[in-house]
Amino acid sequence: MRDYDEVTAFLGEWGPFQRLIFFLLSASIIPNGFNGMSAVFLTGTPEHRCRVPDTANLSSAWRNHSVPLRLQNGHEVPHSCRRYRLEAISNFSALGLEPGRDVDLEQLEQESCLDGWEFSQDVYLSTIVTEWNLVCEDDWKAPLTTSLFFGGVLVGSFISGQLSDRDWRKLLLALTVPGVLCAALWWFIPESPRWLISQGRFKEAEVIIHRAAKINGIVAPSTLFEPSELQDLSSQKQQSHSILDLLRSRNIRMVTIMSIILWMTISVGYFGLSLDTPNLHGDVYVNCFLSAVVEVPAYILAWLLLQHLPRRYSMATALFLGGSVLLFVQLVPPDLYYLATVLVMVGKFGVTAAFSMVYVYTAELYPTVVRNMGVGVSSTASRLGSILAPYFIYLGAYDRFLPYILMGSLTILTAILTLFLPESFGTPLPDTIDQMLRVKGIKYRQTPNHTRELKDGEENPTVLKSTAF
């Protein structure tokens, strides 16, 4: 049986058919970005302070001093979650006593925001935080909403609530509707011929290959598979594969475990830095714009690296860059806040480049028979990372630099782990588990019942490098 790439070599590597499939698949991902990053604005937390009811019998002086001050970044600002006990300051106001002159404010008893909060509308008119008062004792619920969203992504569920003509719901509706339009792509994007052949569905594969040849303006051979080849393959029992095959041998088990760690850590860094943009100094919309713009050169760099350099070193370099600059953020003096923002954007650049490369790298590591399952399990790990990411940012409430320290450290450790993965650059795509490249630094015993696994960089003469599909 000739190799799939040998059979389809006449199609070329990058014809109109391949470009069409590429751009259709790319278009289907665009709405994901709308929804994935919408949490930056939907869960935005404006500046707030305890509400003092208009009915409270307070003089203007006591009303202006009803909320205690606290230190924030070296400056005194009104406390977000405490106020002076309203009954006490009402009595002082009735007696004509002045705050600070007749009454020592530091000695006054405080209470929680029993009458709710007043939220600044300088940046946001309304968010889910302002609508449901997700602040102070309930501030943990804001990152929980983001985690639940990514949990929905994990299980592929779509939950719709009652729509309204109000504040933040319109935004969510506008971001979600375009994704429905992508359902039409089902009729335009074909199944992978390589996978169909691995499943013994040759007639379906031939139809797609002939269609690709027609779109590319190429005359396909009248017979793609010789009768002897089809008869030989038909006589062979097609082996079924399950997710357990990702753990079957020692080598594929190590690849799976390392891929899960790699995807999860990159996802924590990527979504953590994306969701952290409101906490950076400056305008939140400008910061979010910069966070998105920095991804463009990251994708271009990733494309160039994938074209010309080894996968492991490209991934490790991008992760080292992203992780190291995040660790340097804590060393930036407070007055150089723009430098801190630049370092965060460079960190986002490195993590984004690694995130875009890991899709290709993982697909190349797994053989055709379990490639979809391998990438799917890795992507599931990525969703778990995105669920954890909001709480990495939540730790910033206790220490502003703690999220960067954790994300930077994990990213660097993952960069080191990447160096132990097999190198797939310039090597054939494996079709079977036995043809997989080996993880570095692990000794393997050959078994009589299985064909030996390929050493790193060693080619199987019956497998050619993947081109079209």
mmCIF file of C-alpha atoms in Angstrom, residues 248-256 258 420-422 433-434 436-447 451-456:
data_model
loop_
_atom_site.group_PDB
_atom_site.id
_atom_site.type_symbol
_atom_site.label_atom_id
_atom_site.label_comp_id
_atom_site.label_asym_id
_atom_site.label_seq_id
_atom_site.Cartn_x
_atom_site.Cartn_y
_atom_site.Cartn_z
ATOM 1 C CA ARG A 248 -1.330 2.219 26.094
ATOM 2 C CA SER A 249 2.467 2.322 25.681
ATOM 3 C CA ARG A 250 5.022 4.024 27.858
ATOM 4 C CA ASN A 251 6.011 6.447 25.113
ATOM 5 C CA ILE A 252 2.534 7.661 24.161
ATOM 6 C CA ARG A 253 1.632 7.833 27.849
ATOM 7 C CA MET A 254 4.549 10.197 28.504
ATOM 8 C CA VAL A 255 3.647 12.300 25.452
ATOM 9 C CA THR A 256 0.054 12.567 26.689
ATOM 10 C CA MET A 258 3.536 16.132 29.042
ATOM 11 C CA PHE A 420 12.127 16.542 26.688
ATOM 12 C CA LEU A 421 9.418 16.108 24.043
ATOM 13 C CA PRO A 422 10.352 14.485 20.709
ATOM 14 C CA ILE A 433 1.323 4.328 17.470
ATOM 15 C CA ASP A 434 4.396 2.235 16.735
ATOM 16 C CA MET A 436 5.662 7.687 17.078
ATOM 17 C CA LEU A 437 8.833 9.533 17.995
ATOM 18 C CA ARG A 438 10.272 8.817 21.416
ATOM 19 C CA VAL A 439 10.301 11.099 24.437
ATOM 20 C CA LYS A 440 13.852 12.088 25.309
ATOM 21 C CA GLY A 441 15.649 10.754 28.380
ATOM 22 C CA ILE A 442 13.587 7.579 28.783
ATOM 23 C CA LYS A 443 14.838 4.062 28.125
ATOM 24 C CA TYR A 444 12.510 1.637 26.362
ATOM 25 C CA ARG A 445 12.415 -2.110 26.205
ATOM 26 C CA GLN A 446 11.586 -3.737 22.921
ATOM 27 C CA THR A 447 8.747 -6.218 23.026
ATOM 28 C CA THR A 451 7.096 -3.074 16.121
ATOM 29 C CA ARG A 452 9.794 -0.923 17.627
ATOM 30 C CA GLU A 453 8.980 2.755 18.156
ATOM 31 C CA LEU A 454 11.052 5.217 16.147
ATOM 32 C CA LYS A 455 13.896 6.996 17.833
ATOM 33 C CA ASP A 456 13.831 10.766 17.847
#
